[in-house]
mmCIF file of C-alpha atoms and ligand atoms in Angstrom:
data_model
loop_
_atom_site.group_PDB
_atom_site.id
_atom_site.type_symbol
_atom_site.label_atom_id
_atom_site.label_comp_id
_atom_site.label_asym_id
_atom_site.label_seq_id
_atom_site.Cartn_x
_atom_site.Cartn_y
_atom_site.Cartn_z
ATOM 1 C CA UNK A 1 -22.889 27.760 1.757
ATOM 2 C CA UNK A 2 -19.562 25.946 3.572
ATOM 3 C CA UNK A 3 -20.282 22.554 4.721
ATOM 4 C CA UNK A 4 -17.911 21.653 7.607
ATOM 5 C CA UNK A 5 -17.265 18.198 8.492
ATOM 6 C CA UNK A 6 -14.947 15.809 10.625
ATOM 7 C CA UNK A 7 -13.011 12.683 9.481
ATOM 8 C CA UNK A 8 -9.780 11.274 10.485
ATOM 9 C CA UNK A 9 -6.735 10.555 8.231
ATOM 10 C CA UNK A 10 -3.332 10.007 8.093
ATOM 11 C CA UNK A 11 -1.048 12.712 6.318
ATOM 12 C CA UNK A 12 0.263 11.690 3.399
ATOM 13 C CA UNK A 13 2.493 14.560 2.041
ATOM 14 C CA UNK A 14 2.233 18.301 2.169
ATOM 15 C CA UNK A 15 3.618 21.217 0.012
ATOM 16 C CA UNK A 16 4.440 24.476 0.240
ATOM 17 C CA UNK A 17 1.136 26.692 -1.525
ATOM 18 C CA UNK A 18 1.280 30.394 -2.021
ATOM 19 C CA UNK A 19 2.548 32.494 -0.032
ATOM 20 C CA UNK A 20 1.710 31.410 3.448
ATOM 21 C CA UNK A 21 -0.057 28.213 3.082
ATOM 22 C CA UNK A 22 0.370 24.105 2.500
ATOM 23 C CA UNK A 23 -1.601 22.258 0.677
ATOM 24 C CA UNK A 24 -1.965 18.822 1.933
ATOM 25 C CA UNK A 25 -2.546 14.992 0.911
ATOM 26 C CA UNK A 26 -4.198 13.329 3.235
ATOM 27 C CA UNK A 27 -5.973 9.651 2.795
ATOM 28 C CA UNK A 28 -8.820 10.133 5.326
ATOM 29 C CA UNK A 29 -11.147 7.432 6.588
ATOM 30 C CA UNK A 30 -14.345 8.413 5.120
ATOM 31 C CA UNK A 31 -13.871 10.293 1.835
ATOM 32 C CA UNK A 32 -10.673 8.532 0.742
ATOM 33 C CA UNK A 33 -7.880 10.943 -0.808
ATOM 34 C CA UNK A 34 -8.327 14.578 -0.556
ATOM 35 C CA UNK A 35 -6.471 17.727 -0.593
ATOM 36 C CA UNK A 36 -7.339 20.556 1.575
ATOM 37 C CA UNK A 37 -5.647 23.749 2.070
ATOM 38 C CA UNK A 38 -3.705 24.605 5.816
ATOM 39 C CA UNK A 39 -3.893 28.291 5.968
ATOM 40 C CA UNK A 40 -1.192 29.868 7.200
ATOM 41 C CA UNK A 41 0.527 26.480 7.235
ATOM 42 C CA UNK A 42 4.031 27.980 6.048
ATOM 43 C CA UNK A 43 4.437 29.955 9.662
ATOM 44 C CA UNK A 44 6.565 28.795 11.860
ATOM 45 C CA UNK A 45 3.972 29.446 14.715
ATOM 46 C CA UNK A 46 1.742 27.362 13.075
ATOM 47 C CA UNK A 47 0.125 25.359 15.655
ATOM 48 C CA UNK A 48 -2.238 22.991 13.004
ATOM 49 C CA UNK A 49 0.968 22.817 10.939
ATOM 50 C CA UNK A 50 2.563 21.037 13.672
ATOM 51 C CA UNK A 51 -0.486 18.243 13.538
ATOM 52 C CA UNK A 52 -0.113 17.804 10.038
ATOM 53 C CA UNK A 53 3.547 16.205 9.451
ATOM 54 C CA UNK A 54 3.640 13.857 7.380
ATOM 55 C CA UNK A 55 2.859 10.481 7.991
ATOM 56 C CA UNK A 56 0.486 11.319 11.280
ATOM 57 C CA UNK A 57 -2.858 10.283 12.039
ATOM 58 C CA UNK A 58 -4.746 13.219 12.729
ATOM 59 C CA UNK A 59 -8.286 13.824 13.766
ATOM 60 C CA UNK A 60 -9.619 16.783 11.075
ATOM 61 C CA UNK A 61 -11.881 19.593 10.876
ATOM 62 C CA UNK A 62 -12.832 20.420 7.174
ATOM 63 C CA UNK A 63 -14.958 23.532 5.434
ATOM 64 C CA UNK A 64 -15.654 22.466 1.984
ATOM 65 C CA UNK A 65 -15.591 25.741 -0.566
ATOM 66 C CA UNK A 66 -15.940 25.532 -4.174
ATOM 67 C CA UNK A 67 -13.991 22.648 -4.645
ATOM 68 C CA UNK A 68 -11.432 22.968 -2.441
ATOM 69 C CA UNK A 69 -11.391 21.858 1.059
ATOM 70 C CA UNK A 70 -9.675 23.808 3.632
ATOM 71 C CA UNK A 71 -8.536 22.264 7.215
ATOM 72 C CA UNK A 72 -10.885 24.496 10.254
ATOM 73 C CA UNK A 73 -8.803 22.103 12.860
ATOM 74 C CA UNK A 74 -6.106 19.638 12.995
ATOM 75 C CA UNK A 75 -5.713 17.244 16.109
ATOM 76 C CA UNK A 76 -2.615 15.082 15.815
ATOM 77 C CA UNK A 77 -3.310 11.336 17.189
ATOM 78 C CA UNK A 78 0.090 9.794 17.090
ATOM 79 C CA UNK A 79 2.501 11.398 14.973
ATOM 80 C CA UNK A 80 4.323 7.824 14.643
ATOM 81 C CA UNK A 81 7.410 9.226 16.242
ATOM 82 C CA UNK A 82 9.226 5.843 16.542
ATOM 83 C CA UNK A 83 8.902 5.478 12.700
ATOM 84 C CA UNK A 84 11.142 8.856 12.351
ATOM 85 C CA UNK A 85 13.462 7.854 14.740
ATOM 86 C CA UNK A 86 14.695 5.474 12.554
ATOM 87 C CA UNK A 87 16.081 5.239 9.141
ATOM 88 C CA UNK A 88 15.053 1.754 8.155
ATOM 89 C CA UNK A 89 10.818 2.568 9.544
ATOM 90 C CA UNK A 90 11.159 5.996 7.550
ATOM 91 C CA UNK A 91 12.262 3.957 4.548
ATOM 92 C CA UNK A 92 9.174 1.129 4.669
ATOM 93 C CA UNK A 93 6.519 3.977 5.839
ATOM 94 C CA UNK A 94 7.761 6.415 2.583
ATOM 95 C CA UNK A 95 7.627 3.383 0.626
ATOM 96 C CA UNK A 96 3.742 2.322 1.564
ATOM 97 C CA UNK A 97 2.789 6.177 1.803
ATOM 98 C CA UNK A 98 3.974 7.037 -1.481
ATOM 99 C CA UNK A 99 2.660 4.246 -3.270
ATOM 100 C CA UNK A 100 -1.041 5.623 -1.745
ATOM 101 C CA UNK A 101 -0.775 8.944 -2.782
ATOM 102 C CA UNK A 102 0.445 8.072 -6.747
ATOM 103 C CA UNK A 103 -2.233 5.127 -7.094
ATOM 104 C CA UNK A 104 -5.245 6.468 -5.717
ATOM 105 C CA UNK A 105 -7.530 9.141 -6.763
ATOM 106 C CA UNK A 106 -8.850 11.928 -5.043
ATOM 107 C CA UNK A 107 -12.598 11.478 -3.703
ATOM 108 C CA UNK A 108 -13.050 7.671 -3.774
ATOM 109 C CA UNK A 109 -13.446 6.307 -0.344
ATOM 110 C CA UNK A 110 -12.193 2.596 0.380
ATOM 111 C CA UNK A 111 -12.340 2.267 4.426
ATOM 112 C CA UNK A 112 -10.494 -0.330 4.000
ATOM 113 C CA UNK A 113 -7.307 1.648 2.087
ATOM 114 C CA UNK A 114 -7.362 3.680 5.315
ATOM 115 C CA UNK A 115 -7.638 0.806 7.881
ATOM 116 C CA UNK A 116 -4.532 -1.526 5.987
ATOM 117 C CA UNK A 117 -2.553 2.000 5.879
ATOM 118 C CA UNK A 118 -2.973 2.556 9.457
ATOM 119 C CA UNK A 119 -2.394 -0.727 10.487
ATOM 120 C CA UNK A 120 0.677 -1.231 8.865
ATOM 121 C CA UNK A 121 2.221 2.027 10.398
ATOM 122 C CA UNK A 122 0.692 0.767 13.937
ATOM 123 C CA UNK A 123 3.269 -2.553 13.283
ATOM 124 C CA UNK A 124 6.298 -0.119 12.135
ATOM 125 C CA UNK A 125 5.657 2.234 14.554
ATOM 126 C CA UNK A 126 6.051 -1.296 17.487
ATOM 127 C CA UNK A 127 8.679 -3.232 15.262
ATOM 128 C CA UNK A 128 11.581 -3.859 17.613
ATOM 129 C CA UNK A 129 15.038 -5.620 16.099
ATOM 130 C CA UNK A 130 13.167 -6.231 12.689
ATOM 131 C CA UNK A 131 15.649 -7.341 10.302
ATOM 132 C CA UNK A 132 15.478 -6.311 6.553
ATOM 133 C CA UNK A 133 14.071 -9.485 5.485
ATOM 134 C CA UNK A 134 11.499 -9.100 7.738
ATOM 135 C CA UNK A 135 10.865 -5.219 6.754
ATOM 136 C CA UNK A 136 10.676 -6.291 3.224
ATOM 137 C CA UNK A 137 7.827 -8.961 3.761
ATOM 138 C CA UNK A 138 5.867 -6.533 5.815
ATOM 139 C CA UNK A 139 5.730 -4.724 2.720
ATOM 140 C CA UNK A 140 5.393 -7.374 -0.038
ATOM 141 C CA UNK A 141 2.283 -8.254 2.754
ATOM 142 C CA UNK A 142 0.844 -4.575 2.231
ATOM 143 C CA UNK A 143 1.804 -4.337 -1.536
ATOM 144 C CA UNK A 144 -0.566 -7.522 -2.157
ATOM 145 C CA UNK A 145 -3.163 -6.720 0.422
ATOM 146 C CA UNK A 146 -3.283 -3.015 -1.922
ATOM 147 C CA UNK A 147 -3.632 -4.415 -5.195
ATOM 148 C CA UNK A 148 -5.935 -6.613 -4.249
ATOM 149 C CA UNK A 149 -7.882 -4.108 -2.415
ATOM 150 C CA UNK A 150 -8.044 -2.021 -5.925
ATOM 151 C CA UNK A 151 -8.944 -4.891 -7.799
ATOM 152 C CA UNK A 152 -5.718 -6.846 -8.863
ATOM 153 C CA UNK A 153 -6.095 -9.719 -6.062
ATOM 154 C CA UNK A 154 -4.473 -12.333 -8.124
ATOM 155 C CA UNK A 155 -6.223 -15.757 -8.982
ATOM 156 C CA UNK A 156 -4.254 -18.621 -6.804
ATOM 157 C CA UNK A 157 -6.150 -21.339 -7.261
ATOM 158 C CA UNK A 158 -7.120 -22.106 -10.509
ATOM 159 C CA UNK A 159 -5.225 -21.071 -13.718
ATOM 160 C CA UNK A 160 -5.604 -18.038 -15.021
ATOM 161 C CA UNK A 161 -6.005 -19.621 -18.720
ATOM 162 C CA UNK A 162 -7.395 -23.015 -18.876
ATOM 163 C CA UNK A 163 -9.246 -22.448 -15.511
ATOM 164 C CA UNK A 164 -8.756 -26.063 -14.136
ATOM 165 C CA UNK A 165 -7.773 -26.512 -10.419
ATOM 166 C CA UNK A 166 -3.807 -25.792 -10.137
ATOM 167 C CA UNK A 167 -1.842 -29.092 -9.846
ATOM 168 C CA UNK A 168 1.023 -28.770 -7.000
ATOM 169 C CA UNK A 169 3.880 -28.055 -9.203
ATOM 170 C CA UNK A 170 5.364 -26.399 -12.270
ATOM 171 C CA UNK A 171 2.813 -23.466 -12.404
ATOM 172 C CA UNK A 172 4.165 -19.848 -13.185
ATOM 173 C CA UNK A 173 2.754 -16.132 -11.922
ATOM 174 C CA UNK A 174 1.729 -14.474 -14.926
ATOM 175 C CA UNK A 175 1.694 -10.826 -14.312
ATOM 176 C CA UNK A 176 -0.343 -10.085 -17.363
ATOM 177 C CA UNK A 177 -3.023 -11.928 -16.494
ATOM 178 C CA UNK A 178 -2.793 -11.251 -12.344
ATOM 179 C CA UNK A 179 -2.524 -14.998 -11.214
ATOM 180 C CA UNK A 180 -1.107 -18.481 -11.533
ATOM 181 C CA UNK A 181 -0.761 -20.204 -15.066
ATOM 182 C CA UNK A 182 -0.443 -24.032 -15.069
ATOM 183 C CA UNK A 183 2.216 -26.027 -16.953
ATOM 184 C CA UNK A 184 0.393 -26.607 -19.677
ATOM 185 C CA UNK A 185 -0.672 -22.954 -20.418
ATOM 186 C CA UNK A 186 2.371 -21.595 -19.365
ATOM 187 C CA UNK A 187 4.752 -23.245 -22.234
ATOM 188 C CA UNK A 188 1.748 -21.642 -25.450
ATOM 189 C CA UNK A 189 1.509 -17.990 -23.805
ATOM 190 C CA UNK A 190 2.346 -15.919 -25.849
ATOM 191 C CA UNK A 191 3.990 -12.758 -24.331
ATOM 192 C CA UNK A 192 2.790 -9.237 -24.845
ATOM 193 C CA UNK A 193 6.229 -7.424 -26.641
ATOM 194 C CA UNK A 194 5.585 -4.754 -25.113
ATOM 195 C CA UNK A 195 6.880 -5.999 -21.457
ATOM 196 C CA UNK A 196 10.094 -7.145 -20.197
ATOM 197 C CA UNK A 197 9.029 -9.635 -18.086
ATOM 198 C CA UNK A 198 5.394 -11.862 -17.827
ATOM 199 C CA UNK A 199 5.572 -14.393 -16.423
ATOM 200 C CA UNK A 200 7.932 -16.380 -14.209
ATOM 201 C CA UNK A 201 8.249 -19.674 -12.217
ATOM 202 C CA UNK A 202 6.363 -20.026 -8.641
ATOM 203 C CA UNK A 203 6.696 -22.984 -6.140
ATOM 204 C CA UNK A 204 3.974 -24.440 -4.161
ATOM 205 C CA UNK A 205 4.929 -23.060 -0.779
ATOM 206 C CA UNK A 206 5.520 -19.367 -2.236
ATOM 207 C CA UNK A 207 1.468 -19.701 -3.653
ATOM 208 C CA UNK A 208 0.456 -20.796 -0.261
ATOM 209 C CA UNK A 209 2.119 -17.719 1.250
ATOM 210 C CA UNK A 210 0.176 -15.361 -1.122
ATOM 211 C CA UNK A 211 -2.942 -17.287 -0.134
ATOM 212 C CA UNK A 212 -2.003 -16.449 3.364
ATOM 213 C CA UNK A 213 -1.568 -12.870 2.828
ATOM 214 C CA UNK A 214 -4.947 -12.494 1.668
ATOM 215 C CA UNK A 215 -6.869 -13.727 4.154
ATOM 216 C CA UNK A 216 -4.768 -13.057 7.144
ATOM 217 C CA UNK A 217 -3.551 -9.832 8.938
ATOM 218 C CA UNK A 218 -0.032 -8.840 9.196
ATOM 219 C CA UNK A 219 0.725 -9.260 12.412
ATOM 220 C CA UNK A 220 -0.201 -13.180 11.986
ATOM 221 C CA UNK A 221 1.788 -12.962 8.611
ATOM 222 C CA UNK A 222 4.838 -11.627 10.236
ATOM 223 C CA UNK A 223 5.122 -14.838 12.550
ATOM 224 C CA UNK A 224 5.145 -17.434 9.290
ATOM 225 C CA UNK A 225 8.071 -19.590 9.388
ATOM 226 C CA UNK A 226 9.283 -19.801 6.218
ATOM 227 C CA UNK A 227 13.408 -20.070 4.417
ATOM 228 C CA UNK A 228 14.912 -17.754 2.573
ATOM 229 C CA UNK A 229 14.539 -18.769 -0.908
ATOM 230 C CA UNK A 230 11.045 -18.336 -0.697
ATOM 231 C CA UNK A 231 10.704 -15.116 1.076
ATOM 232 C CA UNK A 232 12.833 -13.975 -1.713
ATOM 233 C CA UNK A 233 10.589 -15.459 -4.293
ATOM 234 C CA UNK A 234 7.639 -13.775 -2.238
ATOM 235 C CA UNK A 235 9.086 -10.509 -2.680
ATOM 236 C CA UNK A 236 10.358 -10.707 -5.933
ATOM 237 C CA UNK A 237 6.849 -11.881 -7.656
ATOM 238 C CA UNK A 238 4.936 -9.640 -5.444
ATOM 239 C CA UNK A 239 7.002 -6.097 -6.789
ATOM 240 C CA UNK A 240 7.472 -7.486 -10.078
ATOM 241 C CA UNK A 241 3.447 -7.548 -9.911
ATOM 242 C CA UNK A 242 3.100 -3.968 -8.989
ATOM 243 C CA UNK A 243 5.617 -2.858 -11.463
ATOM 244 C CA UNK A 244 3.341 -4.663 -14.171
ATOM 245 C CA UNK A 245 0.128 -2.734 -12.999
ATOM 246 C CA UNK A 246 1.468 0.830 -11.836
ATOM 247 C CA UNK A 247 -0.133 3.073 -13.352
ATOM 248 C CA UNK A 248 1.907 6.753 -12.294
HETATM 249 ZN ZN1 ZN B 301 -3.893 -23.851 -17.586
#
């Protein structure tokens, strides 16, 4: 028996599959990551092909066969075509969509993996004069708002050994444990050989930032005044922090 159903999703990278065909990632809204089959994908004349590009959000129609799925219809909502109009928006969208597709698992729905996804190509897709800096928050805003999502949200408020409520100053991240480590903790920890780095030294207004992250939405994010120095910190701690806990 075929079971057809309808979802939407947003491509997230396709391949060439047999002769004729693509088989394509795509992190839809209600069933999470799947891959499903375009037949007849690798024609030219393809007209569901041309919904599927990468990156789009597409409305789908999906027959589910022995274990495969296989795309009945392909409606493309906005195929994001402002990203690929520029080299900088191709860049940050590759960066986010990639880092989906390794990390998560096929079949395990997380609405909310779809809804950060989309929104953050909604703000590419509208960015206008963004400069790098800016581009690089954006995604040191996703980056945490994912990993936190899958479980890694980082403790910011109390340390991550000793558990008392963080004093203003001299605490460290400590990417081993996924959060802030006092003073006191920070000078006994002893570091796991097998990393590079562990831990390293936060100030007060780059925790309040993180806080910020996780409880607001990007496009309030993106207007934080903030200097340099700290944005930097920002995005150094919060890739250094994904490097720990990739798992490819
Ligand atoms: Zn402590």
């Amino acid at each position: 028996m075929y079971k057809t159903y309808k979802t939407q999703g947003i491509v997230l990278k396709r391949i060439d599959w047999r002769e004729n065909d693509l088989l394509v990632n795509i992190y839809t809204k209600d069933y999470g990551k799947i891959k499903a089959i375009c037949k007849g994908g690798k024609n030219i004349n393809s007209k569901m092909a041309a919904h599927l590009e990468p990156f789009s959000l597409v409305d789908l129609f999906l027959i589910k066969s022995n274990n495969l799925e296989k795309i009945a219809g392909a409606v493309c909502l906005s195929n994001f075509s402002e990203i690929k109009n520029n080299l900088e928006k191709i860049y940050y969208t590759s960066q986010a969509i990639n880092l989906v597709n390794k990390t998560i698992k096929q079949g395990k729905k997380d609405e909310k993996v779809f809804n950060l996804l989309k929104n953050y190509l909604i703000i590419l897709k509208s960015s206008y004069n963004f400069s790098k800096d800016k581009y690089e928050f954006l995604f040191s805003i996703f980056i945490l708002k994912f990993l936190s999502i899958l479980g890694y949200m980082p403790e910011l408020y109390n340390c991550v050994i000793c558990k008392r409520k963080l004093e203003p100053s001299e605490n460290a991240f400590n990417y081993e444990k996924g959060g802030i480590i006092c003073k006191n903790c920070k000078k006994d920890y002893v570091f796991n050989q097998n990393q590079n780095i562990c831990q390293e030294d936060i100030s007060e207004q780059t925790i309040k930032i993180f806080r910020l992250i996780l409880k607001q939405n990007c496009d309030r994010l993106l207007k934080v005044k903030t200097n340099q120095k700290i944005l930097n910190q920002v995005n150094k701690i919060i890739r250094n922090y994904l490097m720990y806990n990739k798992y490819d």
